[in-house]
PDB file of C-alpha atoms in Angstrom:
ATOM      1  CA  MET A   1     -54.393  -2.924 -43.799  1.00  0.00           C
ATOM      2  CA  SER A   2     -52.886   0.256 -44.301  1.00  0.00           C
ATOM      3  CA  LYS A   3     -51.007   0.186 -40.926  1.00  0.00           C
ATOM      4  CA  LYS A   4     -50.034  -3.212 -41.455  1.00  0.00           C
ATOM      5  CA  ARG A   5     -47.932  -2.134 -45.019  1.00  0.00           C
ATOM      6  CA  LYS A   6     -46.873   1.153 -43.314  1.00  0.00           C
ATOM      7  CA  GLU A   7     -45.241  -0.919 -40.451  1.00  0.00           C
ATOM      8  CA  HIS A   8     -43.880  -3.716 -42.330  1.00  0.00           C
ATOM      9  CA  HIS A   9     -42.282  -0.191 -45.138  1.00  0.00           C
ATOM     10  CA  GLU A  10     -40.711   0.878 -41.659  1.00  0.00           C
ATOM     11  CA  GLU A  11     -38.826  -2.922 -41.066  1.00  0.00           C
ATOM     12  CA  HIS A  12     -36.799  -1.574 -44.363  1.00  0.00           C
ATOM     13  CA  VAL A  13     -34.201   0.720 -43.830  1.00  0.00           C
ATOM     14  CA  ASP A  14     -32.168   2.010 -47.099  1.00  0.00           C
ATOM     15  CA  GLU A  15     -28.982   1.085 -46.991  1.00  0.00           C
ATOM     16  CA  SER A  16     -27.526   2.480 -50.439  1.00  0.00           C
ATOM     17  CA  TRP A  17     -25.257   4.635 -48.313  1.00  0.00           C
ATOM     18  CA  LEU A  18     -23.038   1.668 -47.737  1.00  0.00           C
ATOM     19  CA  ILE A  19     -22.021   1.041 -51.129  1.00  0.00           C
ATOM     20  CA  PRO A  20     -20.301   4.789 -51.611  1.00  0.00           C
ATOM     21  CA  TYR A  21     -18.989   4.509 -47.865  1.00  0.00           C
ATOM     22  CA  ALA A  22     -17.352   0.780 -48.294  1.00  0.00           C
ATOM     23  CA  ASP A  23     -15.968   2.064 -52.051  1.00  0.00           C
ATOM     24  CA  LEU A  24     -14.331   5.072 -49.808  1.00  0.00           C
ATOM     25  CA  LEU A  25     -13.137   2.393 -47.798  1.00  0.00           C
ATOM     26  CA  THR A  26     -11.804   0.076 -50.033  1.00  0.00           C
ATOM     27  CA  LEU A  27      -9.911   3.446 -51.644  1.00  0.00           C
ATOM     28  CA  LEU A  28      -8.471   4.303 -48.612  1.00  0.00           C
ATOM     29  CA  LEU A  29      -7.438   0.853 -47.801  1.00  0.00           C
ATOM     30  CA  ALA A  30      -5.939   0.348 -51.401  1.00  0.00           C
ATOM     31  CA  LEU A  31      -3.907   5.149 -51.143  1.00  0.00           C
ATOM     32  CA  PHE A  32      -1.896   3.008 -47.916  1.00  0.00           C
ATOM     33  CA  ILE A  33      -0.676   0.530 -49.288  1.00  0.00           C
ATOM     34  CA  VAL A  34       0.545   2.368 -52.319  1.00  0.00           C
ATOM     35  CA  LEU A  35       1.865   4.518 -50.055  1.00  0.00           C
ATOM     36  CA  TYR A  36       3.529   1.409 -48.385  1.00  0.00           C
ATOM     37  CA  ALA A  37       5.002  -0.015 -51.684  1.00  0.00           C
ATOM     38  CA  MET A  38       6.588   3.296 -52.038  1.00  0.00           C
ATOM     39  CA  SER A  39       8.738   3.099 -49.358  1.00  0.00           C
ATOM     40  CA  SER A  40      10.870   1.027 -51.180  1.00  0.00           C
ATOM     41  CA  VAL A  41       9.825   1.048 -54.808  1.00  0.00           C
ATOM     42  CA  ASP A  42      10.231  -1.625 -57.117  1.00  0.00           C
ATOM     43  CA  ALA A  43      10.362  -0.450 -61.237  1.00  0.00           C
ATOM     44  CA  GLN A  44       8.033  -4.021 -62.157  1.00  0.00           C
ATOM     45  CA  LYS A  45       5.582  -4.047 -59.148  1.00  0.00           C
ATOM     46  CA  PHE A  46       4.830  -0.862 -59.004  1.00  0.00           C
ATOM     47  CA  LYS A  47       4.257  -1.182 -62.403  1.00  0.00           C
ATOM     48  CA  ALA A  48       1.858  -4.340 -62.147  1.00  0.00           C
ATOM     49  CA  MET A  49       0.337  -2.468 -59.217  1.00  0.00           C
ATOM     50  CA  SER A  50      -0.607   0.261 -61.650  1.00  0.00           C
ATOM     51  CA  ASP A  51      -2.010  -2.016 -64.165  1.00  0.00           C
ATOM     52  CA  ALA A  52      -3.949  -3.486 -60.902  1.00  0.00           C
ATOM     53  CA  PHE A  53      -5.779  -0.224 -60.135  1.00  0.00           C
ATOM     54  CA  GLN A  54      -5.727   1.241 -63.639  1.00  0.00           C
ATOM     55  CA  THR A  55      -8.684  -2.518 -64.610  1.00  0.00           C
ATOM     56  CA  VAL A  56     -10.251  -1.837 -61.604  1.00  0.00           C
ATOM     57  CA  PHE A  57     -11.059   2.118 -62.040  1.00  0.00           C
ATOM     58  CA  GLN A  58     -11.661   1.088 -66.247  1.00  0.00           C
ATOM     59  CA  THR A  59     -13.896  -1.806 -64.799  1.00  0.00           C
ATOM     60  CA  GLN A  60     -15.653   1.030 -62.701  1.00  0.00           C
ATOM     61  CA  SER A  61     -16.075   3.814 -65.325  1.00  0.00           C
ATOM     62  CA  SER A  62     -17.657   1.419 -68.175  1.00  0.00           C
ATOM     63  CA  GLY A  63     -19.827  -1.130 -65.631  1.00  0.00           C
ATOM     64  CA  GLY A  64     -22.507   2.184 -64.555  1.00  0.00           C
ATOM     65  CA  GLY A  65     -21.358   2.564 -61.404  1.00  0.00           C
ATOM     66  CA  SER A  66     -20.606  -0.761 -60.136  1.00  0.00           C
ATOM     67  CA  GLY A  67     -18.172  -0.874 -56.978  1.00  0.00           C
ATOM     68  CA  ILE A  68     -14.594  -2.065 -56.470  1.00  0.00           C
ATOM     69  CA  LEU A  69     -17.454  -4.644 -53.674  1.00  0.00           C
ATOM     70  CA  GLU A  70     -18.102  -6.501 -56.463  1.00  0.00           C
ATOM     71  CA  HIS A  71     -14.355  -7.062 -57.754  1.00  0.00           C
ATOM     72  CA  PRO A  72     -13.000  -8.257 -54.629  1.00  0.00           C
ATOM     73  CA  SER A  73     -10.097 -10.144 -55.703  1.00  0.00           C
ATOM     74  CA  LEU A  74      -7.968  -9.163 -58.971  1.00  0.00           C
ATOM     75  CA  GLU A  75      -6.689 -12.201 -60.277  1.00  0.00           C
ATOM     76  CA  PRO A  76      -3.602 -12.382 -62.391  1.00  0.00           C
ATOM     77  CA  THR A  77      -3.576 -13.323 -65.911  1.00  0.00           C
ATOM     78  CA  SER A  78      -2.084 -17.294 -64.816  1.00  0.00           C
ATOM     79  CA  GLY A  79      -0.842 -18.798 -61.603  1.00  0.00           C
ATOM     80  CA  ASP A  80       2.405 -18.461 -63.543  1.00  0.00           C
ATOM     81  CA  GLU A  81       2.437 -14.867 -63.612  1.00  0.00           C
ATOM     82  CA  ALA A  82       1.391 -14.836 -59.821  1.00  0.00           C
ATOM     83  CA  LYS A  83       4.351 -17.501 -58.256  1.00  0.00           C
ATOM     84  CA  GLN A  84       6.707 -15.352 -60.528  1.00  0.00           C
ATOM     85  CA  ALA A  85       5.882 -11.929 -58.510  1.00  0.00           C
ATOM     86  CA  GLU A  86       5.679 -13.963 -55.776  1.00  0.00           C
ATOM     87  CA  LYS A  87       9.516 -15.535 -56.176  1.00  0.00           C
ATOM     88  CA  GLU A  88      10.598 -11.896 -57.061  1.00  0.00           C
ATOM     89  CA  PHE A  89       9.067 -10.263 -53.624  1.00  0.00           C
ATOM     90  CA  GLU A  90      10.956 -12.809 -51.933  1.00  0.00           C
ATOM     91  CA  HIS A  91      14.016 -12.368 -53.632  1.00  0.00           C
ATOM     92  CA  ASP A  92      14.428  -8.244 -52.891  1.00  0.00           C
ATOM     93  CA  THR A  93      12.977  -9.296 -49.934  1.00  0.00           C
ATOM     94  CA  ALA A  94      15.509 -11.229 -48.554  1.00  0.00           C
ATOM     95  CA  ALA A  95      18.051  -9.108 -50.890  1.00  0.00           C
ATOM     96  CA  ASP A  96      17.239  -5.956 -49.096  1.00  0.00           C
ATOM     97  CA  GLN A  97      17.872  -7.718 -45.767  1.00  0.00           C
ATOM     98  CA  LYS A  98      20.848  -8.703 -46.463  1.00  0.00           C
ATOM     99  CA  LYS A  99      22.124  -5.432 -47.797  1.00  0.00           C
ATOM    100  CA  ASP A 100      20.881  -4.033 -43.974  1.00  0.00           C
ATOM    101  CA  ARG A 101      22.979  -6.633 -42.152  1.00  0.00           C
ATOM    102  CA  TYR A 102      26.157  -5.957 -44.396  1.00  0.00           C
ATOM    103  CA  ALA A 103      25.940  -2.359 -43.825  1.00  0.00           C
ATOM    104  CA  LEU A 104      25.962  -2.680 -40.213  1.00  0.00           C
ATOM    105  CA  GLN A 105      28.468  -5.033 -40.275  1.00  0.00           C
ATOM    106  CA  ALA A 106      30.502  -3.150 -42.382  1.00  0.00           C
ATOM    107  CA  GLU A 107      29.619   0.158 -39.892  1.00  0.00           C
ATOM    108  CA  LYS A 108      31.464  -2.049 -36.778  1.00  0.00           C
ATOM    109  CA  GLU A 109      34.388  -3.026 -38.631  1.00  0.00           C
ATOM    110  CA  GLN A 110      34.769   0.759 -39.560  1.00  0.00           C
ATOM    111  CA  GLU A 111      34.224   1.383 -35.995  1.00  0.00           C
ATOM    112  CA  GLN A 112      36.744  -1.120 -34.850  1.00  0.00           C
ATOM    113  CA  LEU A 113      39.820  -0.367 -36.893  1.00  0.00           C
ATOM    114  CA  GLU A 114      38.960   3.345 -36.120  1.00  0.00           C
ATOM    115  CA  GLU A 115      39.368   2.244 -32.559  1.00  0.00           C
ATOM    116  CA  LEU A 116      42.239  -0.312 -33.516  1.00  0.00           C
ATOM    117  CA  GLN A 117      44.129   2.849 -35.363  1.00  0.00           C
ATOM    118  CA  GLY A 118      43.636   5.203 -32.321  1.00  0.00           C
ATOM    119  CA  LYS A 119      45.280   3.151 -30.274  1.00  0.00           C
ATOM    120  CA  LEU A 120      48.103   2.345 -32.219  1.00  0.00           C
ATOM    121  CA  ASN A 121      48.535   6.188 -32.868  1.00  0.00           C
ATOM    122  CA  GLU A 122      48.834   6.678 -29.256  1.00  0.00           C
ATOM    123  CA  TYR A 123      51.134   4.202 -29.243  1.00  0.00           C
ATOM    124  CA  ILE A 124      53.744   5.849 -31.714  1.00  0.00           C
ATOM    125  CA  ALA A 125      53.236   9.267 -29.754  1.00  0.00           C
ATOM    126  CA  GLN A 126      53.945   8.223 -26.679  1.00  0.00           C
ATOM    127  CA  ASN A 127      57.005   6.684 -27.822  1.00  0.00           C
ATOM    128  CA  GLY A 128      58.136   9.331 -29.944  1.00  0.00           C
ATOM    129  CA  LEU A 129      57.816   6.903 -33.327  1.00  0.00           C
ATOM    130  CA  SER A 130      55.951   9.290 -34.925  1.00  0.00           C
ATOM    131  CA  ASP A 131      59.588   9.245 -37.820  1.00  0.00           C
ATOM    132  CA  GLN A 132      59.642   5.244 -38.201  1.00  0.00           C
ATOM    133  CA  LEU A 133      55.654   4.076 -37.862  1.00  0.00           C
ATOM    134  CA  ASN A 134      53.250   5.176 -39.082  1.00  0.00           C
ATOM    135  CA  THR A 135      49.254   4.082 -39.734  1.00  0.00           C
ATOM    136  CA  LYS A 136      46.660   4.261 -42.538  1.00  0.00           C
ATOM    137  CA  LEU A 137      43.340   3.297 -42.753  1.00  0.00           C
ATOM    138  CA  ASN A 138      41.133   3.259 -46.494  1.00  0.00           C
ATOM    139  CA  HIS A 139      38.889   1.632 -47.605  1.00  0.00           C
ATOM    140  CA  SER A 140      40.608  -2.489 -47.928  1.00  0.00           C
ATOM    141  CA  GLU A 141      42.730  -2.299 -45.042  1.00  0.00           C
ATOM    142  CA  LEU A 142      44.333  -0.726 -41.777  1.00  0.00           C
ATOM    143  CA  MET A 143      47.685  -0.534 -42.426  1.00  0.00           C
ATOM    144  CA  LEU A 144      50.852  -0.027 -39.910  1.00  0.00           C
ATOM    145  CA  THR A 145      53.791   1.000 -42.077  1.00  0.00           C
ATOM    146  CA  ILE A 146      57.189   0.151 -39.739  1.00  0.00           C
ATOM    147  CA  ASN A 147      60.751   1.592 -41.142  1.00  0.00           C
ATOM    148  CA  ASP A 148      63.035  -1.580 -41.155  1.00  0.00           C
ATOM    149  CA  SER A 149      65.630   0.657 -38.861  1.00  0.00           C
ATOM    150  CA  ALA A 150      63.026   0.364 -36.170  1.00  0.00           C
ATOM    151  CA  LEU A 151      63.536  -3.319 -36.659  1.00  0.00           C
ATOM    152  CA  PHE A 152      66.436  -5.056 -38.087  1.00  0.00           C
ATOM    153  CA  ALA A 153      70.248  -4.526 -38.346  1.00  0.00           C
ATOM    154  CA  SER A 154      71.089  -3.371 -42.636  1.00  0.00           C
ATOM    155  CA  GLY A 155      71.209  -6.614 -44.759  1.00  0.00           C
ATOM    156  CA  SER A 156      69.849  -9.440 -40.899  1.00  0.00           C
ATOM    157  CA  ALA A 157      66.376 -10.537 -40.812  1.00  0.00           C
ATOM    158  CA  THR A 158      67.027 -11.031 -36.976  1.00  0.00           C
ATOM    159  CA  LEU A 159      64.626  -9.318 -35.046  1.00  0.00           C
ATOM    160  CA  LYS A 160      66.859  -6.508 -33.133  1.00  0.00           C
ATOM    161  CA  ASN A 161      65.619  -7.478 -28.836  1.00  0.00           C
ATOM    162  CA  GLU A 162      64.632  -3.792 -28.269  1.00  0.00           C
ATOM    163  CA  SER A 163      61.820  -3.996 -31.380  1.00  0.00           C
ATOM    164  CA  LYS A 164      60.782  -7.721 -29.657  1.00  0.00           C
ATOM    165  CA  LYS A 165      58.564  -5.663 -27.482  1.00  0.00           C
ATOM    166  CA  LEU A 166      56.787  -3.341 -30.630  1.00  0.00           C
ATOM    167  CA  ALA A 167      55.847  -6.815 -32.076  1.00  0.00           C
ATOM    168  CA  TYR A 168      54.804  -7.907 -28.957  1.00  0.00           C
ATOM    169  CA  THR A 169      52.099  -4.429 -28.658  1.00  0.00           C
ATOM    170  CA  ILE A 170      50.613  -4.858 -32.152  1.00  0.00           C
ATOM    171  CA  GLY A 171      50.100  -8.552 -31.305  1.00  0.00           C
ATOM    172  CA  ASP A 172      48.544  -7.440 -28.531  1.00  0.00           C
ATOM    173  CA  MET A 173      46.397  -4.846 -29.764  1.00  0.00           C
ATOM    174  CA  ILE A 174      44.486  -6.949 -32.980  1.00  0.00           C
ATOM    175  CA  LYS A 175      44.185  -9.080 -30.029  1.00  0.00           C
ATOM    176  CA  ALA A 176      41.603  -7.149 -28.933  1.00  0.00           C
ATOM    177  CA  TYR A 177      39.514  -7.469 -32.661  1.00  0.00           C
ATOM    178  CA  PRO A 178      39.433 -11.298 -33.687  1.00  0.00           C
ATOM    179  CA  GLY A 179      38.597 -12.338 -36.795  1.00  0.00           C
ATOM    180  CA  TYR A 180      40.748 -10.109 -39.712  1.00  0.00           C
ATOM    181  CA  GLN A 181      43.420 -11.201 -41.989  1.00  0.00           C
ATOM    182  CA  ILE A 182      46.499  -9.902 -41.394  1.00  0.00           C
ATOM    183  CA  VAL A 183      49.519  -9.537 -44.018  1.00  0.00           C
ATOM    184  CA  ILE A 184      52.846  -8.990 -42.892  1.00  0.00           C
ATOM    185  CA  LYS A 185      55.107  -8.026 -45.965  1.00  0.00           C
ATOM    186  CA  GLY A 186      58.678  -7.148 -46.136  1.00  0.00           C
ATOM    187  CA  HIS A 187      60.076  -4.507 -48.916  1.00  0.00           C
ATOM    188  CA  THR A 188      63.569  -3.496 -49.315  1.00  0.00           C
ATOM    189  CA  ASP A 189      65.162  -0.915 -51.988  1.00  0.00           C
ATOM    190  CA  ASN A 190      66.782  -1.407 -55.137  1.00  0.00           C
ATOM    191  CA  VAL A 191      70.340  -2.208 -53.966  1.00  0.00           C
ATOM    192  CA  PRO A 192      71.224  -5.878 -54.576  1.00  0.00           C
ATOM    193  CA  ILE A 193      71.841  -7.879 -51.573  1.00  0.00           C
ATOM    194  CA  LYS A 194      75.323  -8.082 -50.280  1.00  0.00           C
ATOM    195  CA  ASN A 195      75.238 -10.249 -47.413  1.00  0.00           C
ATOM    196  CA  SER A 196      75.914 -14.009 -48.324  1.00  0.00           C
ATOM    197  CA  GLY A 197      72.929 -15.234 -46.308  1.00  0.00           C
ATOM    198  CA  PHE A 198      70.827 -14.131 -48.768  1.00  0.00           C
ATOM    199  CA  GLU A 199      70.808 -14.480 -52.542  1.00  0.00           C
ATOM    200  CA  SER A 200      68.293 -11.712 -53.524  1.00  0.00           C
ATOM    201  CA  ASN A 201      66.070  -8.865 -51.866  1.00  0.00           C
ATOM    202  CA  TRP A 202      63.522 -11.407 -52.542  1.00  0.00           C
ATOM    203  CA  ASP A 203      64.827 -13.338 -50.391  1.00  0.00           C
ATOM    204  CA  LEU A 204      65.766 -10.607 -47.512  1.00  0.00           C
ATOM    205  CA  SER A 205      62.646  -9.434 -47.847  1.00  0.00           C
ATOM    206  CA  SER A 206      60.233 -12.936 -46.885  1.00  0.00           C
ATOM    207  CA  ALA A 207      62.876 -13.807 -44.152  1.00  0.00           C
ATOM    208  CA  ARG A 208      62.133 -10.248 -42.570  1.00  0.00           C
ATOM    209  CA  ALA A 209      58.216 -10.798 -42.778  1.00  0.00           C
ATOM    210  CA  LEU A 210      58.454 -14.079 -42.072  1.00  0.00           C
ATOM    211  CA  ASN A 211      60.188 -13.577 -38.726  1.00  0.00           C
ATOM    212  CA  PHE A 212      58.148 -10.654 -37.554  1.00  0.00           C
ATOM    213  CA  MET A 213      55.072 -12.799 -38.053  1.00  0.00           C
ATOM    214  CA  LYS A 214      56.985 -14.746 -36.008  1.00  0.00           C
ATOM    215  CA  ILE A 215      57.770 -12.686 -33.012  1.00  0.00           C
ATOM    216  CA  VAL A 216      53.995 -10.941 -33.353  1.00  0.00           C
ATOM    217  CA  LEU A 217      52.511 -15.055 -32.991  1.00  0.00           C
ATOM    218  CA  LYS A 218      54.825 -15.442 -29.964  1.00  0.00           C
ATOM    219  CA  GLN A 219      52.526 -14.475 -26.937  1.00  0.00           C
ATOM    220  CA  SER A 220      49.736 -12.832 -28.640  1.00  0.00           C
ATOM    221  CA  GLY A 221      47.960 -16.478 -28.823  1.00  0.00           C
ATOM    222  CA  LEU A 222      46.792 -15.415 -32.193  1.00  0.00           C
ATOM    223  CA  ASP A 223      45.327 -18.287 -34.837  1.00  0.00           C
ATOM    224  CA  PRO A 224      48.259 -18.810 -36.770  1.00  0.00           C
ATOM    225  CA  LYS A 225      46.017 -19.400 -39.757  1.00  0.00           C
ATOM    226  CA  GLN A 226      44.779 -15.609 -40.004  1.00  0.00           C
ATOM    227  CA  PHE A 227      48.246 -14.460 -40.689  1.00  0.00           C
ATOM    228  CA  GLN A 228      50.432 -14.456 -44.587  1.00  0.00           C
ATOM    229  CA  ALA A 229      53.885 -13.523 -43.910  1.00  0.00           C
ATOM    230  CA  VAL A 230      55.002 -12.255 -48.013  1.00  0.00           C
ATOM    231  CA  GLY A 231      58.285 -11.366 -49.226  1.00  0.00           C
ATOM    232  CA  MET A 232      58.075  -8.212 -51.446  1.00  0.00           C
ATOM    233  CA  GLY A 233      61.416  -7.610 -52.940  1.00  0.00           C
ATOM    234  CA  GLU A 234      62.541  -4.032 -54.233  1.00  0.00           C
ATOM    235  CA  TYR A 235      59.253  -4.220 -56.774  1.00  0.00           C
ATOM    236  CA  HIS A 236      56.367  -2.312 -55.014  1.00  0.00           C
ATOM    237  CA  PRO A 237      58.508   1.445 -53.802  1.00  0.00           C
ATOM    238  CA  ILE A 238      56.596   4.306 -52.097  1.00  0.00           C
ATOM    239  CA  ALA A 239      59.651   6.519 -52.742  1.00  0.00           C
ATOM    240  CA  SER A 240      62.528   7.253 -55.331  1.00  0.00           C
ATOM    241  CA  ASN A 241      65.192   5.123 -54.980  1.00  0.00           C
ATOM    242  CA  ASP A 242      67.578   7.631 -56.449  1.00  0.00           C
ATOM    243  CA  SER A 243      68.163   9.230 -53.055  1.00  0.00           C
ATOM    244  CA  GLU A 244      68.784   7.501 -50.009  1.00  0.00           C
ATOM    245  CA  LYS A 245      65.793   8.929 -48.039  1.00  0.00           C
ATOM    246  CA  GLY A 246      63.625   7.317 -50.593  1.00  0.00           C
ATOM    247  CA  LYS A 247      65.902   4.164 -50.297  1.00  0.00           C
ATOM    248  CA  ALA A 248      65.056   4.457 -46.562  1.00  0.00           C
ATOM    249  CA  GLU A 249      61.797   5.343 -46.905  1.00  0.00           C
ATOM    250  CA  ASN A 250      61.184   1.832 -49.282  1.00  0.00           C
ATOM    251  CA  ARG A 251      62.890  -0.531 -46.642  1.00  0.00           C
ATOM    252  CA  ARG A 252      59.960  -1.626 -44.613  1.00  0.00           C
ATOM    253  CA  VAL A 253      57.330  -3.817 -43.181  1.00  0.00           C
ATOM    254  CA  GLU A 254      53.511  -3.472 -43.361  1.00  0.00           C
ATOM    255  CA  VAL A 255      51.490  -5.144 -41.667  1.00  0.00           C
ATOM    256  CA  SER A 256      47.671  -4.785 -42.929  1.00  0.00           C
ATOM    257  CA  ILE A 257      44.571  -5.819 -40.954  1.00  0.00           C
ATOM    258  CA  ILE A 258      42.475  -6.880 -44.269  1.00  0.00           C
ATOM    259  CA  ARG A 259      38.616  -5.516 -44.158  1.00  0.00           C
ATOM    260  CA  LYS A 260      35.980  -7.947 -44.489  1.00  0.00           C
ATOM    261  CA  TYR A 261      33.404  -5.375 -45.232  1.00  0.00           C
ATOM    262  CA  THR A 262      33.614  -2.102 -47.561  1.00  0.00           C
ATOM    263  CA  SER A 263      32.124   0.773 -46.078  1.00  0.00           C
ATOM    264  CA  ASN A 264      31.229   3.991 -47.619  1.00  0.00           C
ATOM    265  CA  LYS A 265      32.430   5.994 -44.776  1.00  0.00           C
ATOM    266  CA  ALA A 266      35.606   4.361 -44.849  1.00  0.00           C
ATOM    267  CA  THR A 267      38.281   7.549 -45.623  1.00  0.00           C
ATOM    268  CA  GLU A 268      42.014   7.408 -45.895  1.00  0.00           C
ATOM    269  CA  VAL A 269      43.844   8.471 -42.491  1.00  0.00           C
ATOM    270  CA  ASN A 270      47.603   9.207 -42.641  1.00  0.00           C
ATOM    271  CA  ALA A 271      48.310   9.031 -38.566  1.00  0.00           C
ATOM    272  CA  ALA A 272      51.423  10.344 -38.564  1.00  0.00           C
ATOM    273  CA  PRO A 273      53.683  12.600 -40.877  1.00  0.00           C
TER     274      PRO A 273
END
């Protein structure tokens, strides 16, 4: 009889060690979840998670050794809170993904505009045009500034024959980087126009911007919907009109390639002195 009791006793191996072992594994899992969550910390989510763990630990300490396995799930105080937390998580995830896509697109755009600026600068240097053309890249646009004397005769809005090549070249370069909005602006000095063909500097600057745009579009095959021609008159000088040199600087045509995305890497660069 005693032999039977002994055999029966040996069949029940002591498994009490499984409880603390399982608790340890659960705590390790919770630790890794917390570490993962901290890689993109959200204050509200972190507080909710902290409160949840605090509830578990308080239950353990007050329950006389009851383990986490005895509480396999932590239910929120209400179903509405759970739905709200889920919506916030989905919203934050979508926002993070959008930011990542935006950052990649902004970086690609920066590379394209730097490349285009490099090509323009090379053309300027090879043709000895540094005193008439310069480029500038900043957080909003890549701008090519052209002195009006390189394009038009005094008081005229008709592009010089020798300057049409420049317009064609600019169009061909821009064509390699589709999708950008192009704004062409005409500027004058503050001397009233004395030509019977134009009533004011508004008219002269507008006609110059429009005529230059037409030549750029003529052979490039670019989409006209991407272009705007704007007359700025005398009201946006970049130098003082008190000297002839300043007036010459103010008489200009600007070709602006407008950014679609802003970039933290964008820095202002003047290509030509």
